[in-house]
Coordinates of C-alpha atoms and ligand atoms in Angstrom, one line a residue:
M1 CA -59.7 110.5 30.9
A2 CA -61.2 107.1 31.5
K3 CA -63.2 105.0 33.9
I4 CA -61.2 102.8 36.1
Q5 CA -62.2 99.2 36.6
L6 CA -60.8 96.7 39.1
S7 CA -61.5 93.2 38.2
N8 CA -61.0 90.3 40.7
L9 CA -58.3 92.4 42.2
A10 CA -56.5 91.2 45.4
H11 CA -53.2 91.9 46.9
S12 CA -50.9 90.2 49.4
Y13 CA -47.5 91.5 50.4
Y14 CA -46.5 87.9 51.1
P15 CA -44.9 85.8 48.3
N16 CA -47.0 82.8 49.3
P17 CA -50.2 83.9 50.9
K18 CA -52.0 81.1 52.8
G19 CA -55.4 82.4 53.6
E20 CA -57.5 85.5 53.3
E21 CA -55.8 87.0 56.4
D22 CA -52.6 87.3 54.4
Y23 CA -54.2 89.6 51.9
A24 CA -54.0 93.4 52.5
L25 CA -56.7 93.7 49.8
K26 CA -59.3 90.9 49.6
E27 CA -60.8 90.1 46.2
M28 CA -62.8 93.1 44.9
N29 CA -64.6 94.2 41.7
H30 CA -65.3 98.0 41.3
V31 CA -65.8 100.6 38.7
W32 CA -64.7 104.2 39.3
E33 CA -66.7 106.4 37.0
D34 CA -64.9 108.9 34.8
G35 CA -64.9 112.4 36.2
Q36 CA -66.2 111.7 39.7
A37 CA -64.6 113.0 42.9
Y38 CA -64.2 110.0 45.2
A39 CA -63.0 109.8 48.8
L40 CA -61.4 106.6 49.9
L41 CA -62.2 106.5 53.6
G42 CA -61.2 104.0 56.4
S43 CA -59.0 103.6 59.5
S44 CA -55.3 103.2 59.4
G45 CA -54.1 99.9 58.0
C46 CA -57.3 99.0 56.1
G47 CA -55.6 99.0 52.7
K48 CA -56.2 102.5 51.3
S49 CA -52.7 103.2 50.2
T50 CA -52.3 99.7 48.8
L51 CA -55.4 100.2 46.6
L52 CA -54.2 103.7 45.5
N53 CA -50.8 102.4 44.7
I54 CA -52.2 99.6 42.6
I55 CA -54.3 102.1 40.6
S56 CA -51.3 104.4 40.1
G57 CA -49.0 101.5 39.2
L58 CA -46.5 101.9 42.0
L59 CA -47.6 98.4 43.1
H60 CA -48.6 95.5 40.9
P61 CA -51.5 93.4 42.4
S62 CA -50.9 89.7 43.2
Q63 CA -54.2 88.9 41.5
G64 CA -56.7 90.5 39.1
R65 CA -56.7 93.3 36.6
V66 CA -56.8 97.1 36.5
L67 CA -58.4 98.6 33.4
F68 CA -58.4 102.3 32.3
G69 CA -61.2 102.5 29.8
D70 CA -60.7 99.3 27.8
R71 CA -57.0 99.2 28.3
D72 CA -55.5 96.7 30.6
V73 CA -52.8 98.6 32.6
T74 CA -52.3 96.0 35.4
L75 CA -48.6 95.7 34.6
A76 CA -48.1 99.1 33.0
P77 CA -45.6 101.4 34.9
T78 CA -46.9 104.6 36.5
A79 CA -45.5 106.8 33.7
A80 CA -47.6 104.9 31.1
R81 CA -50.9 105.5 33.0
N82 CA -51.0 109.2 32.7
I83 CA -52.0 110.0 36.2
A84 CA -50.8 112.3 38.9
Q85 CA -50.3 111.3 42.5
V86 CA -49.9 113.4 45.6
F87 CA -48.5 111.7 48.7
Q88 CA -48.9 112.3 52.5
F89 CA -45.5 113.9 52.8
P90 CA -44.0 116.5 50.4
V91 CA -42.0 115.3 47.4
V92 CA -40.3 118.4 46.0
Y93 CA -37.0 119.2 44.3
D94 CA -35.1 121.2 46.9
T95 CA -32.7 122.9 44.5
M96 CA -35.4 124.1 42.2
T97 CA -37.6 127.1 42.7
V98 CA -41.3 126.8 43.5
R99 CA -42.0 127.8 39.8
Q100 CA -39.6 125.1 38.5
N101 CA -41.2 122.6 40.7
L102 CA -44.7 123.4 39.5
A103 CA -43.6 123.5 35.9
F104 CA -41.8 120.2 36.0
P105 CA -44.6 117.9 34.9
L106 CA -45.4 120.2 32.0
K107 CA -41.8 120.6 30.9
N108 CA -41.5 116.9 31.0
R109 CA -44.3 116.6 28.5
G110 CA -42.8 119.2 26.2
E111 CA -45.5 121.9 26.7
D112 CA -44.7 125.3 25.3
A113 CA -43.3 128.0 27.5
A114 CA -46.2 130.4 27.3
Y115 CA -48.7 127.7 28.3
I116 CA -46.4 126.6 31.2
A117 CA -46.1 130.1 32.5
R118 CA -49.8 130.7 32.4
R119 CA -50.7 127.4 34.0
V120 CA -48.0 127.7 36.8
D121 CA -49.4 131.1 37.7
E122 CA -52.9 129.7 37.9
I123 CA -51.9 126.9 40.1
A124 CA -49.7 129.1 42.3
R125 CA -52.8 131.3 42.9
M126 CA -54.8 128.2 43.9
I127 CA -52.3 127.1 46.5
G128 CA -51.6 130.6 47.7
M129 CA -47.9 130.7 46.7
E130 CA -47.9 133.4 44.0
D131 CA -45.4 135.4 46.1
A132 CA -43.0 132.6 46.6
L133 CA -42.6 131.5 43.0
N134 CA -39.0 132.5 42.7
R135 CA -37.9 131.0 46.0
K136 CA -35.9 127.8 46.2
A137 CA -38.0 125.0 47.7
R138 CA -35.2 124.3 50.2
G139 CA -35.8 126.2 53.4
L140 CA -39.6 126.3 53.0
T141 CA -41.8 124.8 55.7
A142 CA -43.2 121.3 55.4
D143 CA -46.6 122.9 54.9
A144 CA -45.4 125.0 52.0
K145 CA -43.6 122.1 50.4
Q146 CA -46.8 120.0 50.6
K147 CA -48.7 122.8 48.9
I148 CA -46.1 122.6 46.1
S149 CA -46.7 118.8 45.9
L150 CA -50.4 119.4 45.6
G151 CA -49.9 122.0 43.0
R152 CA -47.7 119.7 41.0
G153 CA -50.3 117.0 41.2
M154 CA -52.9 119.4 39.8
V155 CA -50.8 121.2 37.1
R156 CA -51.5 118.9 34.2
E157 CA -54.9 119.2 32.6
D158 CA -54.7 116.0 30.5
V159 CA -54.4 113.3 33.2
N160 CA -56.6 110.3 33.5
A161 CA -57.0 110.7 37.2
I162 CA -55.4 112.5 40.2
L163 CA -54.8 110.4 43.3
F164 CA -54.3 112.0 46.7
D165 CA -53.0 109.9 49.6
E166 CA -53.9 111.8 52.8
P167 CA -52.4 115.0 51.3
L168 CA -53.4 117.4 54.0
T169 CA -51.7 115.6 56.9
V170 CA -48.9 118.1 57.3
I171 CA -51.0 121.2 56.4
D172 CA -52.0 123.7 59.0
P173 CA -55.6 123.2 60.1
H174 CA -57.0 126.5 58.8
M175 CA -55.3 126.0 55.4
K176 CA -56.7 122.5 55.2
W177 CA -60.2 123.7 54.7
E178 CA -59.1 126.2 52.0
L179 CA -57.1 123.7 50.1
R180 CA -59.9 121.2 50.2
T181 CA -62.2 123.8 48.8
Q182 CA -59.7 124.5 46.0
L183 CA -59.4 120.8 45.1
K184 CA -63.2 120.7 44.9
S185 CA -63.4 123.8 42.6
L186 CA -60.6 122.3 40.5
H187 CA -62.7 119.2 40.2
R188 CA -65.7 121.2 39.1
Q189 CA -63.6 123.2 36.6
F190 CA -61.7 120.3 34.9
G191 CA -63.8 117.3 35.7
H192 CA -60.8 115.0 36.4
T193 CA -61.4 111.7 38.1
M194 CA -60.1 112.3 41.6
I195 CA -59.5 109.8 44.4
Y196 CA -58.8 111.3 47.7
V197 CA -57.6 109.1 50.5
T198 CA -58.4 110.1 54.1
H199 CA -59.2 108.6 57.5
D200 CA -61.3 111.7 58.4
Q201 CA -65.0 111.4 57.7
T202 CA -65.5 115.2 57.6
E203 CA -62.8 115.5 54.9
A204 CA -64.4 112.7 52.9
L205 CA -67.9 113.9 53.2
T206 CA -67.1 117.5 52.2
F207 CA -64.9 116.6 49.3
A208 CA -66.5 113.7 47.5
D209 CA -69.5 113.0 45.3
K210 CA -69.0 109.4 46.3
V211 CA -67.4 108.0 49.4
V212 CA -65.7 104.6 49.2
V213 CA -65.5 103.1 52.7
M214 CA -62.9 100.5 53.3
Y215 CA -62.6 98.1 56.2
D216 CA -60.1 95.3 56.8
G217 CA -59.0 95.1 53.1
R218 CA -62.5 95.4 51.7
V219 CA -64.6 98.1 50.1
V220 CA -67.7 97.8 52.3
Q221 CA -69.7 100.6 50.6
M222 CA -69.4 103.0 47.7
G223 CA -72.1 105.7 47.9
T224 CA -73.1 109.3 48.3
P225 CA -72.8 110.8 51.7
E226 CA -76.6 110.6 52.0
E227 CA -76.6 106.8 51.2
L228 CA -73.9 106.2 53.8
F229 CA -76.0 108.0 56.3
E230 CA -79.4 106.5 55.5
T231 CA -78.5 103.0 54.6
P232 CA -75.0 101.9 55.8
E233 CA -74.4 98.6 54.0
H234 CA -72.1 97.3 56.7
T235 CA -72.2 98.0 60.5
F236 CA -68.7 99.5 60.2
V237 CA -70.0 102.2 57.9
G238 CA -72.7 102.9 60.5
Y239 CA -70.1 103.2 63.3
F240 CA -67.5 105.1 61.3
I241 CA -69.7 107.7 59.7
G242 CA -71.7 109.9 61.9
S243 CA -71.0 111.5 65.2
P244 CA -71.8 109.7 67.2
G245 CA -72.2 106.7 64.9
M246 CA -75.1 104.4 64.4
N247 CA -76.5 102.4 67.4
V248 CA -76.1 98.7 66.7
I249 CA -78.1 96.5 69.0
P250 CA -78.3 92.7 69.0
A251 CA -81.8 91.7 68.2
R252 CA -84.1 88.9 67.1
I253 CA -86.2 89.6 64.0
E254 CA -89.7 88.2 63.3
G255 CA -91.3 89.5 60.1
D256 CA -91.6 93.3 60.6
Q257 CA -90.8 93.4 64.3
A258 CA -87.4 93.3 66.1
Y259 CA -87.1 92.1 69.7
V260 CA -84.4 93.3 72.1
D261 CA -84.7 91.4 75.3
G262 CA -88.4 91.1 74.9
A263 CA -89.0 94.7 74.0
Q264 CA -90.7 95.0 70.6
I265 CA -89.4 97.4 68.0
P266 CA -91.5 97.9 64.9
L267 CA -89.6 97.9 61.6
G268 CA -90.5 99.6 58.3
R269 CA -89.9 96.4 56.3
G270 CA -90.4 92.7 56.7
Y271 CA -87.7 90.1 56.9
G272 CA -87.4 86.4 56.3
K273 CA -85.3 84.0 58.5
L274 CA -81.9 85.5 59.3
E275 CA -78.8 83.4 60.1
G276 CA -75.8 84.2 62.2
K277 CA -75.2 87.5 64.2
V278 CA -78.4 89.6 63.8
E279 CA -78.5 93.2 64.8
I280 CA -80.6 96.3 64.2
G281 CA -78.9 99.6 63.4
V282 CA -80.5 103.0 64.0
R283 CA -78.8 106.4 63.9
P284 CA -79.0 108.7 67.0
E285 CA -80.7 111.2 64.7
F286 CA -83.6 108.8 64.2
T287 CA -84.3 108.1 67.8
S288 CA -86.2 110.3 70.2
L289 CA -86.5 110.6 74.0
S290 CA -89.9 111.3 75.6
Q291 CA -92.0 110.9 78.8
T292 CA -94.5 108.5 77.3
G293 CA -94.8 105.9 74.5
G294 CA -91.8 104.0 73.1
L295 CA -89.7 101.7 75.2
P296 CA -87.9 102.2 78.6
V297 CA -84.4 103.6 78.6
N298 CA -82.0 104.7 81.3
V299 CA -80.4 108.1 80.6
R300 CA -76.8 108.2 81.9
R301 CA -75.6 111.6 80.6
V302 CA -76.6 114.5 78.5
E303 CA -74.0 116.3 76.4
D304 CA -74.8 119.7 74.9
V305 CA -72.7 120.0 71.7
G306 CA -74.2 123.2 70.5
R307 CA -76.1 122.1 67.4
H308 CA -78.0 119.5 69.4
K309 CA -77.9 117.4 72.5
I310 CA -76.5 113.9 72.7
I311 CA -78.1 111.7 75.2
R312 CA -76.1 108.7 76.4
A313 CA -78.4 106.0 77.6
D314 CA -78.7 102.3 78.5
F315 CA -81.3 100.4 76.5
F316 CA -81.7 96.8 77.9
G317 CA -78.0 96.5 78.6
N318 CA -76.9 98.2 75.3
E319 CA -75.3 101.6 75.3
I320 CA -77.1 103.8 72.8
N321 CA -77.0 107.5 71.8
I322 CA -80.1 109.6 71.2
I323 CA -79.9 113.0 69.5
A324 CA -82.3 115.7 70.6
P325 CA -82.6 119.0 68.7
E326 CA -81.0 122.1 70.2
G327 CA -83.3 123.8 72.7
T328 CA -85.2 120.6 73.7
P329 CA -85.4 120.5 77.5
I330 CA -84.3 117.1 78.8
R331 CA -86.2 116.4 82.0
S332 CA -85.5 113.6 84.5
D333 CA -88.9 111.9 83.8
M334 CA -88.0 111.5 80.1
N335 CA -87.2 107.8 80.1
R336 CA -88.8 106.4 77.0
V337 CA -87.2 106.0 73.6
T338 CA -88.7 105.6 70.2
F339 CA -87.0 104.5 67.0
N340 CA -88.3 105.7 63.7
P341 CA -89.3 102.4 62.1
E342 CA -88.5 103.6 58.6
K343 CA -84.9 104.3 59.6
V344 CA -84.1 101.0 61.4
N345 CA -81.8 98.9 59.4
V346 CA -81.3 95.2 59.9
Y347 CA -77.9 93.4 59.8
A348 CA -76.9 89.8 59.5
N349 CA -73.2 89.1 60.2
D350 CA -72.6 92.9 59.8
W351 CA -74.1 93.2 56.3
R352 CA -77.4 95.0 55.8
V353 CA -80.4 92.9 54.8
T354 CA -82.8 94.6 52.5
G355 CA -86.1 93.1 53.6
E356 CA -89.4 93.7 51.8
A357 CA -91.9 96.5 52.0
A358 CA -94.1 95.6 54.9
Ligands
LIG1 P1 -53.7 102.4 54.9 O1 -53.2 103.2 53.8 O2 -55.2 102.2 54.9 O3 -53.3 102.8 56.3 P2 -52.0 100.3 53.8 O4 -52.5 100.0 52.5 O5 -50.8 101.1 54.0 O6 -53.2 100.9 54.7 O7 -51.7 98.9 54.6 C1 -52.6 97.8 54.5 C2 -52.0 96.6 55.2 O8 -50.9 96.2 54.5 C3 -51.5 96.9 56.6 O9 -51.7 95.8 57.4 C4 -50.0 97.1 56.4 O10 -49.3 96.8 57.5 C5 -49.7 96.2 55.2 N1 -48.6 96.7 54.4 C6 -48.6 98.0 53.8 N2 -47.4 98.1 53.1 C7 -46.7 97.0 53.2 C8 -45.5 96.5 52.7 N3 -44.7 97.3 51.9 N4 -45.1 95.3 53.1 C9 -45.8 94.5 53.9 N5 -47.0 94.9 54.4 C10 -47.5 96.1 54.1
LIG2 MG1 -52.0 105.0 53.9

């Protein structure tokens, strides 16, 4: 196993890229620590598969280097990288049995028969296919075939990393949770570096130690679920993570105060002069609705989602969401909002500005 390093990496599918917009991946520098479980999260088309395929060697980057440990593997073929990859749709050998499919990567490596038998049994149990081991893959459902693909990705214990590209897309919803739990326990047991691609924040947050959020060909933040929640480094992370996402409101900043249309919002930190598009970001969880204090707000709608209430409101022409704990009565005279100053982030041109302790 090894740490994976991307150095000045960029990729364009065009032979002669003109500008940045021609790059599916903009230039990036990242280190993926050995043995961590990562989720690569972002909306469709942001470059997740491109990045994964560059790491696995299915695709060679138009610029930069990929290092496994100290070894430069930028141009090495997949087979020379010692990794396993599981794709969105099943890749199985139809004429082989489930057992033969699972054993295939081990046979290829010349492992001995007793070890293969033991390991295949173990994996079959994990994917819940012990009873189907002697069946031919042909004729199985897409769901079962994908479980075989997952099993085959996990069967080797000596890989540098296991890469999963939206592997649960065709899996039945109730089985999804179970397989994800299995992947997680496999990670705890063997400590492989895992990179799990998904566009689903719940999947990412439950699976990963670290979530890598991509937006428009860039990695905008690599962090623990808590970091993504508390301090989104980019407004996209704020919107994309959380339900509903972070409130982002155009503002003017003066020292440790923000101004939205003349209303003054105290901040936990102080800021110097900011250029370009300036906004504050505060999660609905860190705002509260009350009868007195705070700033005026117009409540439009209250949604009870069980765990809590989501209040949809208008704040000086900006739509915001406020979360109130379950059981809080929302009365019609509650028309003031307070933002927790410590939890208000400041953004310039979509990137978070750190500021200084006030
Ligand atoms: P994701 O996996 O996040 O949905 P992809 O990495 O597949 O995103 O795609 C990133 C961008 O690169 C998209 O704009 C997509 O259209 C483009 N792209 C992906 N594969 C190819 C290809 N083989 N040729 C040309 N463009 C591609
Ligand atoms: Mg993809």
